[in-house]
mmCIF file of C-alpha atoms in Angstrom:
data_model
loop_
_atom_site.group_PDB
_atom_site.id
_atom_site.type_symbol
_atom_site.label_atom_id
_atom_site.label_comp_id
_atom_site.label_asym_id
_atom_site.label_seq_id
_atom_site.Cartn_x
_atom_site.Cartn_y
_atom_site.Cartn_z
ATOM 1 C CA MET A 1 115.121 126.131 98.499
ATOM 2 C CA VAL A 2 113.991 125.163 101.626
ATOM 3 C CA ILE A 3 115.971 124.253 104.274
ATOM 4 C CA LYS A 4 114.732 122.555 107.487
ATOM 5 C CA SER A 5 116.312 122.132 110.699
ATOM 6 C CA LYS A 6 116.235 119.094 113.245
ATOM 7 C CA TYR A 7 113.411 120.802 114.725
ATOM 8 C CA ASP A 8 111.290 120.344 111.891
ATOM 9 C CA ASN A 9 109.977 116.940 112.396
ATOM 10 C CA ASP A 10 107.138 115.926 110.739
ATOM 11 C CA SER A 11 103.884 115.403 112.985
ATOM 12 C CA SER A 12 103.939 112.126 112.806
ATOM 13 C CA ASP A 13 107.000 111.290 114.736
ATOM 14 C CA ILE A 14 105.809 113.795 117.395
ATOM 15 C CA LEU A 15 101.634 113.513 117.781
ATOM 16 C CA PRO A 16 100.926 109.599 118.688
ATOM 17 C CA SER A 17 98.022 108.266 115.897
ATOM 18 C CA ALA A 18 94.668 108.675 116.993
ATOM 19 C CA PRO A 19 93.510 105.330 118.084
ATOM 20 C CA ALA A 20 90.819 103.712 115.407
ATOM 21 C CA PRO A 21 86.990 104.300 116.236
ATOM 22 C CA LEU A 22 85.071 101.694 118.199
ATOM 23 C CA ASN A 23 81.953 100.163 117.072
ATOM 24 C CA ALA A 24 79.015 100.296 119.757
ATOM 25 C CA SER A 25 77.796 96.608 120.453
ATOM 26 C CA ILE A 26 75.007 97.902 121.952
ATOM 27 C CA ARG A 27 72.371 100.776 121.517
ATOM 28 C CA LEU A 28 69.808 102.455 123.630
ATOM 29 C CA GLU A 29 66.313 101.851 120.890
ATOM 30 C CA ARG A 30 63.012 103.916 121.963
ATOM 31 C CA LYS A 31 60.637 101.204 121.793
ATOM 32 C CA HIS A 32 56.587 102.276 123.714
ATOM 33 C CA PRO A 33 56.074 105.430 123.417
ATOM 34 C CA LEU A 34 54.107 107.788 127.013
ATOM 35 C CA ALA A 35 50.861 107.028 125.676
ATOM 36 C CA ILE A 36 51.147 103.525 125.435
ATOM 37 C CA ARG A 37 52.813 103.040 128.694
ATOM 38 C CA TRP A 38 49.851 105.166 130.252
ATOM 39 C CA MET A 39 47.269 102.904 129.252
ATOM 40 C CA HIS A 40 49.187 99.484 129.657
ATOM 41 C CA TRP A 41 49.538 100.378 133.276
ATOM 42 C CA ILE A 42 45.450 101.856 133.484
ATOM 43 C CA ASN A 43 44.513 99.241 132.331
ATOM 44 C CA PHE A 44 46.279 96.391 134.057
ATOM 45 C CA PRO A 45 44.212 97.416 137.557
ATOM 46 C CA VAL A 46 41.202 98.196 135.571
ATOM 47 C CA LEU A 47 40.863 94.464 134.128
ATOM 48 C CA PHE A 48 41.809 93.100 137.284
ATOM 49 C CA THR A 49 39.302 94.473 138.914
ATOM 50 C CA MET A 50 36.712 94.065 136.174
ATOM 51 C CA ILE A 51 37.800 90.198 136.295
ATOM 52 C CA TRP A 52 37.153 90.145 140.265
ATOM 53 C CA SER A 53 34.120 91.918 140.209
ATOM 54 C CA GLY A 54 32.362 89.429 137.333
ATOM 55 C CA ILE A 55 33.746 86.467 139.690
ATOM 56 C CA LEU A 56 31.054 87.962 142.284
ATOM 57 C CA ILE A 57 28.553 88.402 139.558
ATOM 58 C CA TYR A 58 28.919 84.744 138.755
ATOM 59 C CA TRP A 59 28.838 83.501 141.794
ATOM 60 C CA ASN A 60 25.040 84.043 141.591
ATOM 61 C CA ASP A 61 24.519 82.584 138.762
ATOM 62 C CA SER A 62 26.020 79.378 140.583
ATOM 63 C CA ASP A 63 23.857 80.093 143.354
ATOM 64 C CA ASN A 64 20.798 77.001 144.013
ATOM 65 C CA ALA A 65 18.684 79.186 145.463
ATOM 66 C CA TYR A 66 18.179 80.682 142.402
ATOM 67 C CA ARG A 67 17.359 77.725 141.052
ATOM 68 C CA HIS A 68 19.275 78.748 137.748
ATOM 69 C CA PRO A 69 22.617 76.587 138.526
ATOM 70 C CA HIS A 70 25.229 76.254 136.249
ATOM 71 C CA ALA A 71 23.102 76.986 133.213
ATOM 72 C CA ILE A 72 25.839 79.483 131.567
ATOM 73 C CA TYR A 73 29.152 79.145 132.811
ATOM 74 C CA ARG A 74 29.760 75.935 132.440
ATOM 75 C CA VAL A 75 30.914 72.776 129.828
ATOM 76 C CA GLY A 76 28.460 70.071 129.153
ATOM 77 C CA ILE A 77 26.213 69.008 126.628
ATOM 78 C CA GLY A 78 22.206 69.891 127.280
ATOM 79 C CA LYS A 79 21.619 69.083 131.109
ATOM 80 C CA PHE A 80 24.561 66.979 131.577
ATOM 81 C CA THR A 81 27.477 69.627 133.000
ATOM 82 C CA LEU A 82 31.228 68.045 132.155
ATOM 83 C CA ILE A 83 32.937 71.341 133.909
ATOM 84 C CA ARG A 84 32.160 74.234 136.282
ATOM 85 C CA LEU A 85 34.124 76.671 137.022
ATOM 86 C CA PHE A 86 34.870 78.124 140.164
ATOM 87 C CA PRO A 87 33.117 75.249 142.393
ATOM 88 C CA ASP A 88 32.257 76.416 145.994
ATOM 89 C CA TRP A 89 35.388 75.287 147.305
ATOM 90 C CA PHE A 90 37.716 78.510 144.727
ATOM 91 C CA TYR A 91 35.433 81.256 146.886
ATOM 92 C CA GLN A 92 35.802 79.594 150.531
ATOM 93 C CA LYS A 93 39.642 79.100 149.529
ATOM 94 C CA LEU A 94 40.131 82.522 148.486
ATOM 95 C CA HIS A 95 37.704 83.831 151.344
ATOM 96 C CA VAL A 96 35.515 85.411 149.134
ATOM 97 C CA PRO A 97 32.510 87.120 150.228
ATOM 98 C CA TYR A 98 29.543 86.746 148.925
ATOM 99 C CA SER A 99 28.482 90.400 147.835
ATOM 100 C CA VAL A 100 26.799 90.667 144.587
ATOM 101 C CA THR A 101 25.424 94.167 144.650
ATOM 102 C CA GLN A 102 29.495 95.164 145.570
ATOM 103 C CA GLY A 103 30.322 93.064 142.435
ATOM 104 C CA LEU A 104 28.149 94.929 139.961
ATOM 105 C CA GLY A 105 28.780 98.258 141.552
ATOM 106 C CA TYR A 106 32.276 97.826 140.895
ATOM 107 C CA HIS A 107 31.624 96.469 137.568
ATOM 108 C CA PHE A 108 29.329 98.748 135.930
ATOM 109 C CA PHE A 109 31.845 101.969 137.613
ATOM 110 C CA PHE A 110 34.585 100.279 136.069
ATOM 111 C CA MET A 111 33.646 99.142 132.543
ATOM 112 C CA TRP A 112 33.739 102.813 131.750
ATOM 113 C CA ILE A 113 37.246 103.481 132.620
ATOM 114 C CA PHE A 114 38.253 100.057 130.651
ATOM 115 C CA GLY A 115 36.553 101.023 127.349
ATOM 116 C CA LEU A 116 37.243 105.299 127.340
ATOM 117 C CA ASN A 117 40.871 103.401 127.457
ATOM 118 C CA GLY A 118 40.503 101.262 125.150
ATOM 119 C CA LEU A 119 39.247 103.661 122.690
ATOM 120 C CA LEU A 120 41.986 105.800 123.523
ATOM 121 C CA TYR A 121 44.854 103.499 122.769
ATOM 122 C CA VAL A 122 42.870 102.553 119.493
ATOM 123 C CA LEU A 123 42.199 106.033 118.661
ATOM 124 C CA TYR A 124 46.497 107.110 119.592
ATOM 125 C CA THR A 125 47.480 103.871 117.457
ATOM 126 C CA SER A 126 45.674 104.894 114.631
ATOM 127 C CA PHE A 127 46.891 108.472 114.503
ATOM 128 C CA SER A 128 50.439 108.069 115.697
ATOM 129 C CA GLY A 129 50.615 104.999 113.239
ATOM 130 C CA GLU A 130 51.710 102.462 115.859
ATOM 131 C CA TRP A 131 49.122 100.162 114.790
ATOM 132 C CA ARG A 132 52.121 99.084 112.260
ATOM 133 C CA PHE A 133 53.475 97.358 114.866
ATOM 134 C CA LEU A 134 50.870 95.725 116.064
ATOM 135 C CA VAL A 135 48.586 94.095 112.843
ATOM 136 C CA PRO A 136 49.402 90.971 111.710
ATOM 137 C CA GLU A 137 51.448 90.471 108.335
ATOM 138 C CA ARG A 138 51.362 88.479 105.508
ATOM 139 C CA ARG A 139 54.118 86.138 107.360
ATOM 140 C CA SER A 140 52.845 86.377 110.855
ATOM 141 C CA LEU A 141 51.752 83.210 111.454
ATOM 142 C CA ARG A 142 54.797 81.178 109.597
ATOM 143 C CA ASP A 143 56.281 83.325 112.212
ATOM 144 C CA ALA A 144 54.315 82.650 115.479
ATOM 145 C CA ILE A 145 54.394 78.967 114.293
ATOM 146 C CA GLN A 146 58.730 79.685 114.483
ATOM 147 C CA VAL A 147 58.419 81.489 117.770
ATOM 148 C CA THR A 148 56.081 79.017 119.713
ATOM 149 C CA LEU A 149 58.410 75.599 118.751
ATOM 150 C CA VAL A 150 61.348 77.934 120.024
ATOM 151 C CA ASP A 151 59.795 78.678 123.283
ATOM 152 C CA LEU A 152 58.824 74.662 123.592
ATOM 153 C CA HIS A 153 62.559 74.189 122.951
ATOM 154 C CA LEU A 154 61.919 72.059 119.479
ATOM 155 C CA ARG A 155 64.002 74.449 117.563
ATOM 156 C CA LYS A 156 66.502 77.396 117.854
ATOM 157 C CA GLY A 157 66.577 80.869 116.028
ATOM 158 C CA LEU A 158 63.717 83.922 116.726
ATOM 159 C CA PRO A 159 62.765 85.227 113.077
ATOM 160 C CA ALA A 160 63.924 88.628 112.559
ATOM 161 C CA GLN A 161 61.138 91.267 114.165
ATOM 162 C CA THR A 162 61.250 95.178 115.002
ATOM 163 C CA LYS A 163 59.153 96.098 117.783
ATOM 164 C CA TYR A 164 56.614 92.714 117.666
ATOM 165 C CA ASN A 165 57.724 89.409 116.359
ATOM 166 C CA GLY A 166 54.514 87.095 114.628
ATOM 167 C CA ALA A 167 53.273 85.568 117.543
ATOM 168 C CA GLN A 168 52.763 89.181 119.734
ATOM 169 C CA ARG A 169 51.416 91.075 116.713
ATOM 170 C CA ILE A 170 48.580 88.462 116.273
ATOM 171 C CA ALA A 171 48.317 88.237 119.810
ATOM 172 C CA TYR A 172 47.942 91.709 120.876
ATOM 173 C CA THR A 173 45.701 92.260 117.993
ATOM 174 C CA SER A 174 43.882 89.721 119.582
ATOM 175 C CA VAL A 175 43.014 91.263 122.644
ATOM 176 C CA ILE A 176 42.217 94.087 120.853
ATOM 177 C CA LEU A 177 39.096 92.385 119.170
ATOM 178 C CA MET A 178 38.038 90.777 123.111
ATOM 179 C CA GLY A 179 38.427 94.092 124.203
ATOM 180 C CA VAL A 180 35.432 94.856 121.988
ATOM 181 C CA GLY A 181 33.909 91.805 122.312
ATOM 182 C CA MET A 182 33.855 92.161 126.451
ATOM 183 C CA LEU A 183 32.256 95.334 125.595
ATOM 184 C CA VAL A 184 29.401 94.390 123.304
ATOM 185 C CA THR A 185 28.434 91.307 125.071
ATOM 186 C CA GLY A 186 28.358 93.747 128.125
ATOM 187 C CA LEU A 187 26.397 96.158 127.084
ATOM 188 C CA ALA A 188 23.863 93.452 125.715
ATOM 189 C CA ILE A 189 23.953 92.168 129.429
ATOM 190 C CA TYR A 190 23.722 95.695 131.011
ATOM 191 C CA LYS A 191 20.831 97.073 128.730
ATOM 192 C CA PRO A 192 19.097 94.044 127.699
ATOM 193 C CA THR A 193 15.556 96.060 126.817
ATOM 194 C CA GLN A 194 17.432 99.221 125.192
ATOM 195 C CA ALA A 195 19.888 97.701 123.383
ATOM 196 C CA HIS A 196 17.253 94.723 122.595
ATOM 197 C CA TRP A 197 18.479 94.301 118.867
ATOM 198 C CA LEU A 198 22.254 93.984 119.773
ATOM 199 C CA THR A 199 21.112 91.099 122.476
ATOM 200 C CA THR A 200 19.039 89.598 119.721
ATOM 201 C CA LEU A 201 22.412 89.563 117.290
ATOM 202 C CA LEU A 202 24.283 87.853 120.214
ATOM 203 C CA GLY A 203 21.520 85.133 120.197
ATOM 204 C CA GLY A 204 19.754 86.405 123.188
ATOM 205 C CA TYR A 205 20.488 87.275 126.658
ATOM 206 C CA GLU A 206 21.642 84.109 127.532
ATOM 207 C CA MET A 207 23.763 83.648 124.871
ATOM 208 C CA ALA A 208 25.632 87.215 125.455
ATOM 209 C CA ARG A 209 26.168 85.907 129.133
ATOM 210 C CA TRP A 210 27.915 83.070 128.130
ATOM 211 C CA LEU A 211 29.999 84.877 124.990
ATOM 212 C CA HIS A 212 30.604 87.082 127.708
ATOM 213 C CA PHE A 213 31.780 84.993 129.975
ATOM 214 C CA TRP A 214 33.955 83.091 127.391
ATOM 215 C CA ILE A 215 35.606 86.041 126.005
ATOM 216 C CA THR A 216 37.268 86.891 129.942
ATOM 217 C CA MET A 217 38.661 83.444 130.746
ATOM 218 C CA SER A 218 40.199 84.522 127.211
ATOM 219 C CA PHE A 219 41.546 87.218 128.791
ATOM 220 C CA LEU A 220 42.627 85.774 131.659
ATOM 221 C CA GLY A 221 44.777 83.044 129.733
ATOM 222 C CA PHE A 222 46.248 85.982 127.689
ATOM 223 C CA PHE A 223 47.212 87.235 131.120
ATOM 224 C CA VAL A 224 49.187 83.935 132.316
ATOM 225 C CA VAL A 225 50.728 83.631 129.062
ATOM 226 C CA HIS A 226 51.688 87.481 128.933
ATOM 227 C CA VAL A 227 53.369 87.095 132.390
ATOM 228 C CA LEU A 228 55.155 83.953 131.647
ATOM 229 C CA GLN A 229 56.632 85.700 128.446
ATOM 230 C CA VAL A 230 57.660 88.534 130.229
ATOM 231 C CA ILE A 231 59.139 86.873 133.259
ATOM 232 C CA LEU A 232 60.983 84.943 130.186
ATOM 233 C CA ALA A 233 62.293 88.119 127.807
ATOM 234 C CA GLY A 234 63.859 89.254 131.171
ATOM 235 C CA TRP A 235 64.590 93.100 132.808
ATOM 236 C CA ASN A 236 64.913 94.284 129.292
ATOM 237 C CA ASN A 237 61.711 93.922 127.666
ATOM 238 C CA PHE A 238 59.643 94.708 130.927
ATOM 239 C CA ARG A 239 61.921 98.032 131.696
ATOM 240 C CA ALA A 240 60.825 99.489 128.085
ATOM 241 C CA MET A 241 57.324 99.287 129.570
ATOM 242 C CA VAL A 242 58.573 101.386 132.506
ATOM 243 C CA SER A 243 60.743 104.140 131.100
ATOM 244 C CA GLY A 244 59.793 103.112 127.549
ATOM 245 C CA ARG A 245 63.700 102.623 126.268
ATOM 246 C CA GLU A 246 65.118 98.927 125.375
ATOM 247 C CA ILE A 247 68.739 97.920 124.957
ATOM 248 C CA GLN A 248 69.214 96.482 121.338
ATOM 249 C CA ARG A 249 72.033 94.565 119.848
ATOM 250 C CA ALA A 250 73.654 97.160 117.638
ATOM 251 C CA GLU A 251 72.973 95.041 114.080
ATOM 252 C CA ALA A 252 69.503 94.306 115.577
ATOM 253 C CA PRO A 253 66.140 96.317 113.042
ATOM 254 C CA SER A 254 65.993 99.791 114.463
ATOM 255 C CA ILE A 255 62.627 100.339 115.802
ATOM 256 C CA GLU A 256 62.877 104.131 115.384
ATOM 257 C CA ALA A 257 63.955 103.900 111.630
ATOM 258 C CA GLU A 258 60.771 101.883 111.247
ATOM 259 C CA ARG A 259 58.633 104.489 112.840
ATOM 260 C CA ARG A 260 59.848 107.268 111.030
ATOM 261 C CA SER A 261 59.730 104.817 107.530
ATOM 262 C CA HIS A 262 56.284 105.635 108.453
ATOM 263 C CA ARG A 263 55.464 108.734 108.191
#
């Protein structure tokens, strides 16, 4: 027989019950690897310098003294010019110096950095598996349309995504292809004799210049939209490209889990 004393109470009568575990509503997610962040921020000033020096070179084509005004960098039919980008008042307002030689020097120097940085980016995303986040999927076009409608306040509710949505996949892949186009057309302009086969393949020297210019305009368009989207997305998205981590809702799909599934 076991005899209990008055001090032999159940532990439940003495110890307070443990509080129920709380479910976290947010988590810290690793979004951008260090290499991608470095290449992103290196590319920003390099591309800006390339475009700026390209504008200086472009002014040379717009100078009537060379008797070749607006022949390439314009929108028109035949000899009729509808729009000529960057007219004289553009340079005057920004106090841009007429310095074609300086523009060529900057352009030819930074093109190697631009090309090397782009090559390293492609190699890194290929070997690390990050390309799987970039390449458009079968549903990317449909998701891109939905994202656009949401941005225009014509629809509510974004499609499910991990690192990038369908619109971002299409845009970032297009930028990589535009970078390749910039290098190819730039090489055809830089060495039209040594790379005559490439220049001929692009339709000749003048056509290579035309393609190079409008790819640059596409880069500018992407840059404007990209900055606006970053502003609209808020600080959390910008911080991810600085620190590599982003605050996510607990129920959101895990980027790291998808990254591990690729291995």
